[in-house]
Coordinates of C-alpha atoms and ligand atoms in Angstrom, one line a residue:
M1 CA 14.2 -12.1 -2.6
R2 CA 11.4 -10.2 -4.1
H3 CA 9.7 -13.6 -3.9
M4 CA 10.4 -13.6 -0.3
F5 CA 8.9 -10.3 0.4
M6 CA 5.9 -10.8 -1.6
K7 CA 5.2 -13.5 0.9
A8 CA 5.5 -10.8 3.5
A9 CA 2.3 -9.5 2.2
A10 CA 0.9 -6.1 2.0
V11 CA -2.4 -5.1 0.6
L12 CA -3.8 -2.1 -1.1
V13 CA -7.3 -1.6 -2.1
L14 CA -8.2 0.4 -5.2
A15 CA -11.6 1.3 -6.2
V16 CA -12.6 3.5 -9.1
A17 CA -15.8 5.2 -8.5
G18 CA -17.5 8.0 -10.2
S19 CA -18.2 10.9 -8.0
A20 CA -21.8 11.0 -7.4
L21 CA -21.8 14.2 -5.5
P22 CA -20.3 17.4 -6.6
A23 CA -17.4 18.3 -4.3
G24 CA -19.2 21.4 -3.2
N25 CA -21.8 19.3 -1.5
V26 CA -19.3 18.2 1.1
V27 CA -19.6 20.8 3.7
R28 CA -18.6 21.2 7.4
S29 CA -21.7 20.1 9.1
E30 CA -22.2 20.4 12.8
S31 CA -25.6 18.9 12.6
C32 CA -24.6 15.6 11.1
R33 CA -23.1 13.8 14.1
S34 CA -23.4 10.2 13.1
T35 CA -21.5 7.9 10.8
S36 CA -24.8 6.8 9.3
D37 CA -24.2 9.7 7.0
C38 CA -21.2 7.9 5.6
S39 CA -22.2 6.6 2.3
R40 CA -20.1 5.4 -0.6
E41 CA -21.1 8.5 -2.5
F42 CA -20.0 10.7 0.4
L43 CA -16.6 9.1 0.8
T44 CA -16.0 9.1 -2.9
S45 CA -16.8 12.8 -3.1
L46 CA -14.5 13.5 -0.1
V47 CA -11.6 11.7 -1.8
T48 CA -12.2 13.7 -4.9
Q49 CA -12.2 16.9 -2.9
I50 CA -8.9 16.0 -1.3
L51 CA -7.3 15.3 -4.7
D52 CA -8.7 18.6 -6.1
S53 CA -7.3 20.5 -3.1
V54 CA -3.9 19.0 -3.7
V55 CA -3.8 20.2 -7.2
A56 CA -5.2 23.6 -6.2
H57 CA -2.5 23.8 -3.4
D58 CA -5.3 24.6 -1.0
P59 CA -5.6 22.1 1.9
Y60 CA -7.6 24.5 4.0
S61 CA -10.7 24.2 1.8
L62 CA -11.1 20.7 3.2
P63 CA -13.6 19.7 5.9
L64 CA -10.9 19.1 8.5
A65 CA -11.8 18.2 12.1
T66 CA -10.9 20.7 14.8
V67 CA -8.0 18.4 15.6
Y68 CA -6.8 16.1 12.8
K69 CA -3.9 13.7 12.6
A70 CA -1.9 13.6 9.4
T71 CA 1.3 12.2 8.0
E72 CA 3.1 12.4 4.7
N73 CA 5.6 9.5 4.0
S74 CA 5.6 8.5 7.7
H75 CA 6.2 11.9 9.2
P76 CA 3.6 14.1 10.8
A77 CA 2.9 17.5 9.3
A78 CA 0.1 20.0 9.0
L79 CA -1.5 19.7 5.5
G80 CA -0.2 23.2 4.6
M81 CA 3.3 22.1 5.3
M82 CA 3.2 18.9 3.2
T83 CA 5.3 18.7 0.0
L84 CA 2.4 17.1 -1.9
W85 CA 0.2 20.2 -1.6
R86 CA 3.1 22.2 -3.0
T87 CA 4.3 20.0 -5.9
V88 CA 1.4 18.0 -7.4
T89 CA 0.2 19.6 -10.7
K90 CA -2.1 16.8 -11.9
A91 CA -4.3 14.2 -10.2
G92 CA -7.2 12.4 -11.9
A93 CA -9.7 10.1 -10.4
P94 CA -8.5 7.4 -8.0
S95 CA -7.5 4.2 -9.8
L96 CA -8.2 2.3 -6.7
L97 CA -10.8 3.3 -4.1
A98 CA -11.8 1.2 -1.1
L99 CA -14.7 2.5 1.0
D100 CA -15.6 1.5 4.5
T101 CA -19.1 2.9 5.3
T102 CA -19.2 1.2 8.7
N103 CA -16.1 2.9 10.2
C104 CA -16.2 5.8 7.7
T105 CA -12.7 5.3 6.3
A106 CA -11.3 5.1 2.8
Y107 CA -8.2 4.2 0.9
F108 CA -7.2 5.5 -2.5
A109 CA -4.3 5.2 -5.0
L110 CA -3.5 6.8 -8.3
A111 CA -0.6 8.1 -10.4
I112 CA 0.0 11.8 -10.1
S113 CA 2.2 14.3 -11.9
E114 CA 4.5 16.8 -10.1
G115 CA 5.1 18.7 -13.3
N116 CA 7.0 16.2 -15.4
D117 CA 4.3 14.0 -16.9
A118 CA 7.0 11.6 -18.2
T119 CA 7.9 10.5 -14.6
E120 CA 4.8 10.3 -12.6
A121 CA 4.6 9.2 -8.9
V122 CA 2.2 7.0 -7.1
L123 CA 0.0 8.7 -4.4
R124 CA -1.9 6.5 -2.0
G125 CA -3.6 7.3 1.2
R126 CA -6.0 6.4 3.9
I127 CA -8.5 8.8 5.5
A128 CA -10.8 8.5 8.6
V129 CA -13.9 10.6 8.9
V130 CA -16.1 11.5 11.9
D131 CA -19.2 13.6 11.7
Q132 CA -18.3 14.2 8.0
Q133 CA -15.0 15.8 9.0
I134 CA -11.6 14.4 8.2
T135 CA -9.9 13.2 11.4
E136 CA -7.0 11.2 9.9
L137 CA -4.9 11.4 6.7
E138 CA -2.1 8.9 6.2
L139 CA -0.5 9.8 2.8
F140 CA 2.3 8.3 0.9
I141 CA 3.9 9.4 -2.3
N142 CA 6.4 6.9 -3.9
R143 CA 8.5 8.6 -6.6
N144 CA 10.9 5.8 -7.5
R145 CA 12.1 2.4 -6.4
G146 CA 14.4 3.8 -3.8
D147 CA 11.5 5.0 -1.7
H148 CA 10.5 1.4 -0.9
G149 CA 13.1 -0.9 -2.4
F150 CA 10.7 -2.8 -4.7
T151 CA 9.1 -2.7 -8.0
F152 CA 7.7 0.7 -9.0
S153 CA 5.4 1.6 -11.9
A154 CA 3.2 4.7 -12.0
D155 CA 2.5 3.8 -15.6
E156 CA 0.8 0.6 -14.8
V157 CA -1.3 1.8 -11.9
L158 CA -4.5 2.4 -13.9
S159 CA -4.3 -0.8 -16.0
N160 CA -3.4 -3.0 -13.0
Y161 CA -6.1 -1.5 -10.7
E162 CA -9.0 -1.1 -13.2
P163 CA -9.9 -4.8 -13.2
L164 CA -9.9 -4.9 -9.4
M165 CA -12.5 -2.1 -9.4
N166 CA -14.6 -4.1 -11.8
P167 CA -14.9 -7.5 -10.2
P168 CA -17.4 -10.1 -11.7
A169 CA -21.0 -9.2 -10.9
N170 CA -21.8 -12.7 -9.8
R171 CA -19.0 -12.9 -7.2
T172 CA -19.6 -14.1 -3.7
K173 CA -18.9 -11.1 -1.5
P174 CA -16.9 -11.6 1.7
S175 CA -18.4 -10.8 5.1
R176 CA -16.8 -8.0 7.2
E177 CA -15.7 -10.7 9.7
T178 CA -13.9 -12.7 6.9
L179 CA -12.0 -9.5 5.7
W180 CA -11.1 -8.7 9.3
A181 CA -9.7 -12.3 9.8
L182 CA -7.8 -12.0 6.6
S183 CA -6.3 -8.7 7.7
Q184 CA -5.5 -10.1 11.1
S185 CA -3.6 -13.1 9.7
L186 CA -1.4 -11.0 7.4
F187 CA 1.3 -10.1 9.8
A188 CA 0.3 -12.5 12.6
A189 CA 2.8 -15.0 14.1
E190 CA 0.0 -17.6 13.8
S191 CA -3.5 -17.7 12.4
N192 CA -6.2 -20.2 11.9
F193 CA -7.5 -18.3 8.8
S194 CA -6.7 -20.5 5.8
V195 CA -6.2 -18.4 2.7
T196 CA -7.0 -19.9 -0.8
L197 CA -5.4 -18.1 -3.7
G198 CA -7.6 -17.1 -6.6
D199 CA -6.6 -18.5 -10.0
D200 CA -5.7 -15.0 -11.3
C201 CA -4.6 -13.4 -8.1
L202 CA -2.8 -10.2 -9.1
F203 CA 0.4 -9.4 -7.2
T204 CA 1.8 -5.8 -7.4
E205 CA 4.3 -3.6 -5.6
S206 CA 3.9 0.2 -5.9
G207 CA 1.7 -0.1 -8.9
G208 CA 3.8 -2.6 -10.9
K209 CA 3.7 -6.3 -11.5
V210 CA 6.9 -7.9 -10.2
V211 CA 9.4 -9.5 -12.5
D212 CA 12.3 -11.0 -10.6
T213 CA 15.1 -11.8 -12.9
G214 CA 17.2 -13.0 -10.0
L215 CA 20.5 -12.0 -8.5
Y216 CA 22.4 -13.7 -11.4
G217 CA 20.0 -12.5 -14.1
N218 CA 18.9 -16.0 -14.8
G219 CA 15.5 -15.9 -12.9
S220 CA 12.0 -15.6 -14.3
S221 CA 10.9 -13.1 -16.9
T222 CA 7.2 -13.6 -16.2
P223 CA 5.4 -11.6 -13.4
L224 CA 5.2 -13.2 -10.0
G225 CA 1.8 -14.4 -8.8
C226 CA 0.4 -14.2 -5.2
V227 CA 1.7 -16.4 -2.5
W228 CA 0.5 -16.7 1.1
P229 CA 3.5 -18.3 2.9
D230 CA 3.8 -19.3 6.5
D231 CA 7.1 -17.5 6.9
H232 CA 6.1 -13.9 6.4
P233 CA 7.2 -10.8 8.3
I234 CA 5.5 -10.5 11.7
D235 CA 4.2 -7.4 13.4
V236 CA 2.3 -8.1 16.6
N237 CA 1.2 -4.4 16.6
A238 CA -0.1 -4.4 13.0
R239 CA -3.0 -2.1 12.4
V240 CA -5.8 -4.4 11.2
G241 CA -8.9 -3.7 9.2
L242 CA -8.1 0.0 8.6
V243 CA -10.5 0.0 5.6
I244 CA -12.9 -2.9 5.1
D245 CA -14.9 -2.8 1.9
E246 CA -17.2 -5.8 1.7
E247 CA -18.7 -4.5 -1.6
L248 CA -15.4 -4.8 -3.6
G249 CA -13.7 -7.2 -1.2
F250 CA -10.8 -4.9 -0.2
V251 CA -9.1 -4.8 3.2
V252 CA -6.2 -2.5 4.2
T253 CA -3.6 -3.5 6.8
S254 CA -0.5 -1.7 8.2
G255 CA 2.6 -3.4 9.4
I256 CA 5.9 -1.9 10.5
I257 CA 8.6 -4.2 9.1
P258 CA 12.3 -4.1 10.2
G259 CA 14.6 -5.0 7.4
T260 CA 17.8 -4.3 5.5
V261 CA 18.3 -2.6 2.1
Y262 CA 20.7 -4.9 0.2
P263 CA 22.4 -4.4 -3.1
Y264 CA 20.6 -6.4 -5.8
Q265 CA 22.1 -6.7 -9.2
N266 CA 22.9 -3.1 -10.1
V267 CA 20.2 -1.6 -7.9
S268 CA 19.0 -2.4 -4.3
A269 CA 16.1 -4.1 -2.6
F270 CA 14.6 -4.2 0.9
I271 CA 14.5 -7.6 2.7
P272 CA 12.6 -8.0 5.9
N273 CA 14.7 -9.2 8.8
D274 CA 12.3 -12.1 9.3
M275 CA 13.3 -13.5 5.9
T276 CA 16.7 -14.8 7.1
A277 CA 17.1 -17.3 4.1
A278 CA 16.8 -14.4 1.6
Q279 CA 19.2 -12.3 3.6
E280 CA 21.8 -15.1 3.8
A281 CA 21.6 -15.7 0.0
Q282 CA 22.3 -12.0 -0.4
D283 CA 25.3 -12.1 1.9
A284 CA 26.7 -15.0 -0.1
W285 CA 26.3 -13.1 -3.3
I286 CA 27.9 -10.0 -1.9
E287 CA 30.9 -12.0 -0.8
E288 CA 31.2 -13.5 -4.3
M289 CA 31.0 -10.1 -6.0
T290 CA 33.4 -8.5 -3.6
A291 CA 35.9 -11.3 -4.3
L292 CA 35.5 -10.7 -8.1
G293 CA 36.2 -7.0 -7.4
N294 CA 34.6 -5.7 -10.7
W295 CA 31.2 -4.7 -9.3
T296 CA 30.1 -1.8 -7.3
M297 CA 27.4 -2.3 -4.6
L298 CA 25.4 -0.4 -2.0
S299 CA 26.4 -1.3 1.5
P300 CA 23.7 -3.3 3.2
T301 CA 21.9 -0.8 5.5
G302 CA 19.2 -1.1 8.1
A303 CA 15.7 0.2 7.3
T304 CA 12.1 0.0 8.3
G305 CA 9.3 -0.7 5.9
D306 CA 6.1 1.3 6.7
T307 CA 3.6 -0.9 4.9
L308 CA 0.0 -0.3 3.9
E309 CA -1.0 -3.6 2.3
V310 CA -4.1 -3.9 0.2
L311 CA -5.8 -7.3 -0.2
Q312 CA -8.8 -8.1 -2.4
Y313 CA -10.8 -11.2 -1.5
Y314 CA -14.1 -12.6 -2.9
D315 CA -15.4 -15.9 -4.1
N316 CA -13.7 -17.2 -0.9
A317 CA -10.3 -16.6 -2.4
L318 CA -7.5 -14.0 -2.5
Q319 CA -7.8 -12.0 -5.8
A320 CA -5.2 -9.3 -5.4
M321 CA -2.3 -8.5 -3.1
Q322 CA -0.5 -5.1 -3.2
I323 CA 2.6 -4.5 -1.1
N324 CA 2.9 -0.8 -0.6
V325 CA 6.0 0.2 1.4
Y326 CA 7.7 3.5 2.3
L327 CA 11.1 3.1 3.9
S328 CA 12.4 5.0 6.9
G329 CA 15.6 4.5 8.9
P330 CA 16.4 1.5 11.1
N331 CA 14.5 1.0 14.4
M332 CA 11.7 3.3 13.4
T333 CA 8.1 2.9 14.4
S334 CA 4.9 4.6 13.1
P335 CA 3.4 7.9 14.2
W336 CA 0.0 6.0 14.1
L337 CA 0.9 3.6 16.9
Ligands
NAG1 C1 -14.0 -0.9 12.5 O1 -14.9 -2.0 12.4 C2 -14.6 -3.2 13.1 C3 -15.7 -4.1 13.0 O2 -15.9 -4.5 11.7 C4 -14.4 -2.9 14.6 O3 -14.0 -4.1 15.3 C5 -13.3 -1.8 14.7 O4 -13.0 -1.5 16.1 C6 -13.7 -0.6 14.0 N1 -12.5 0.3 14.0 C7 -12.7 1.6 14.4 C8 -11.4 2.4 14.4 O5 -13.7 2.1 14.6
NAG2 C1 -19.7 -16.2 -12.4 O1 -19.8 -16.4 -13.8 C2 -18.7 -17.0 -14.5 C3 -19.0 -16.9 -16.0 O2 -20.3 -17.4 -16.3 C4 -18.5 -18.4 -14.0 O3 -17.4 -19.0 -14.6 C5 -18.3 -18.3 -12.5 O4 -18.2 -19.6 -11.9 C6 -19.4 -17.6 -11.8 N1 -19.0 -17.4 -10.4 C7 -19.8 -17.6 -9.4 C8 -19.3 -17.3 -8.0 O5 -21.0 -18.0 -9.6
NAG3 C1 -6.1 -21.8 16.4 O1 -6.9 -22.9 16.8 C2 -6.4 -23.6 17.9 C3 -7.3 -24.8 18.1 O2 -8.6 -24.5 18.1 C4 -6.4 -22.7 19.2 O3 -5.9 -23.4 20.3 C5 -5.5 -21.5 18.9 O4 -5.6 -20.6 19.9 C6 -6.0 -20.8 17.6 N1 -5.0 -19.7 17.2 C7 -5.4 -18.5 16.9 C8 -4.3 -17.5 16.6 O5 -6.6 -18.2 16.8
NAG4 C1 21.3 -18.9 -11.5 O1 22.7 -18.8 -11.4 C2 23.2 -19.1 -10.1 C3 24.7 -18.8 -10.1 O2 25.3 -19.4 -11.2 C4 22.9 -20.5 -9.7 O3 23.4 -20.8 -8.5 C5 21.4 -20.7 -9.8 O4 21.0 -22.0 -9.5 C6 20.8 -20.2 -11.1 N1 19.4 -20.2 -11.0 C7 18.6 -20.7 -11.9 C8 17.1 -20.6 -11.7 O5 19.0 -21.3 -12.9
NAG5 C1 20.9 -2.4 -14.5 O1 21.3 -3.3 -15.5 C2 20.3 -3.5 -16.5 C3 20.8 -4.6 -17.4 O2 21.1 -5.8 -16.6 C4 19.9 -2.3 -17.2 O3 18.9 -2.5 -18.1 C5 19.5 -1.2 -16.2 O4 19.3 0.0 -16.9 C6 20.6 -1.0 -15.2 N1 20.0 -0.1 -14.1 C7 20.7 0.9 -13.6 C8 20.0 1.7 -12.6 O5 21.8 1.1 -14.0
NAG6 C1 33.7 -9.7 -13.5 O1 34.7 -10.8 -13.6 C2 34.1 -12.1 -13.9 C3 35.3 -13.1 -13.8 O2 36.4 -12.6 -14.5 C4 33.5 -12.0 -15.3 O3 32.9 -13.3 -15.6 C5 32.4 -11.0 -15.3 O4 31.8 -10.8 -16.6 C6 32.9 -9.6 -14.8 N1 31.8 -8.7 -14.7 C7 31.8 -7.5 -15.1 C8 30.6 -6.6 -14.9 O5 32.8 -7.0 -15.6
NAG7 C1 18.2 -1.4 15.0 O1 18.6 -1.4 13.6 C2 19.8 -2.1 13.4 C3 20.1 -1.9 11.9 O2 19.1 -2.5 11.2 C4 19.7 -3.5 13.8 O3 21.0 -4.2 13.6 C5 19.4 -3.6 15.3 O4 19.1 -4.9 15.6 C6 18.1 -2.8 15.6 N1 17.8 -2.7 17.0 C7 16.7 -3.1 17.5 C8 16.6 -2.9 19.0 O5 15.8 -3.5 16.8

């Protein structure tokens, strides 16, 4: 079923970039009114400033717009009310950083500590900037598998994302139009964009490579690769091209995916409702285990996957696919719609 969802597709973009500007250089500026001031260095510095402010528990040092929009794990809150700004004790440089200098948006992801370095969490987020002031912050912190119903590994974030931040120098970069078309096809009912999979396309969910040992423990022990199936979850209101980074080939897309959290072996997993075959297999397994009567299981329960999927595309092929989900209750939508 993990197989099935990977088909669903979600993409995250990571970029690791050195901060070219000291954080102090990012100031509120009424005179800079145009997005032409939005360079990779500026966006990188702004993301660094956000992470520094989280650790310093001081959101109000940031260059926020007069009216900004912000969510933490799908619910709206003023930055000063967010749990993140209270709990995070350590945050390094982003392990993945995707920068869109045309629309002045960015996506970042990294492992962070909330005091216990032995059990780190994954922080990821998207920002939008106008006139060098932050107008949108969409933040997610996944602390364990239950937050999303998939693989989770804060430990692997850096090692999995580092190669994506360092693509081959001789790569053929995608156009903005190509990345937009890729993003649009992700949750579309139909698309004419034909996706070729790169030979080493890296598939991850919340930082980790996905090993699906199967419902009966007799599945694969090697990590799953990328797939681009015709039967994937559909969201006609998907937010397309949230961050388009032609330089590194990243594009970020959001879909709201209705589904069900099912028992899976001794844990649980989220299966989109569009994946009826996977859900039926799960129902059959539950019936079997119920009849045996020596197994304890979570009751299948409705949920909604709020997805920020990061794809990486260059050399005319898909190079990485990251399904990043945060679950809410059933029948939910997004505050960003
Ligand atoms: C971002 O850029 C694309 C063109 O590449 C454009 O179609 C889209 O409307 C822009 N989005 C925003 C929010 O400005
Ligand atoms: C880039 O260089 C590698 C190693 O020399 C080569 O295998 C690959 O085909 C090149 N890629 C492109 C797009 O030229
Ligand atoms: C795909 O191409 C066909 C034939 O050109 C066209 O009729 C259809 O509208 C296209 N679909 C999309 C989603 O662009
Ligand atoms: C795993 O076991 C189940 C139940 O015995 C069986 O139906 C299934 O075909 C097996 N799968 C593989 C890949 O061997
Ligand atoms: C589930 O079972 C596996 C062995 O099949 C075990 O390694 C794992 O710790 C168990 N997980 C939980 C949460 O009990
Ligand atoms: C449950 O019962 C079946 C059939 O007797 C047995 O094969 C299986 O090992 C048992 N499972 C557990 C977890 O006890
Ligand atoms: C609301 O969620 C429940 C549980 O997942 C589902 O059965 C029902 O179809 C959903 N209703 C709508 C209108 O989507």
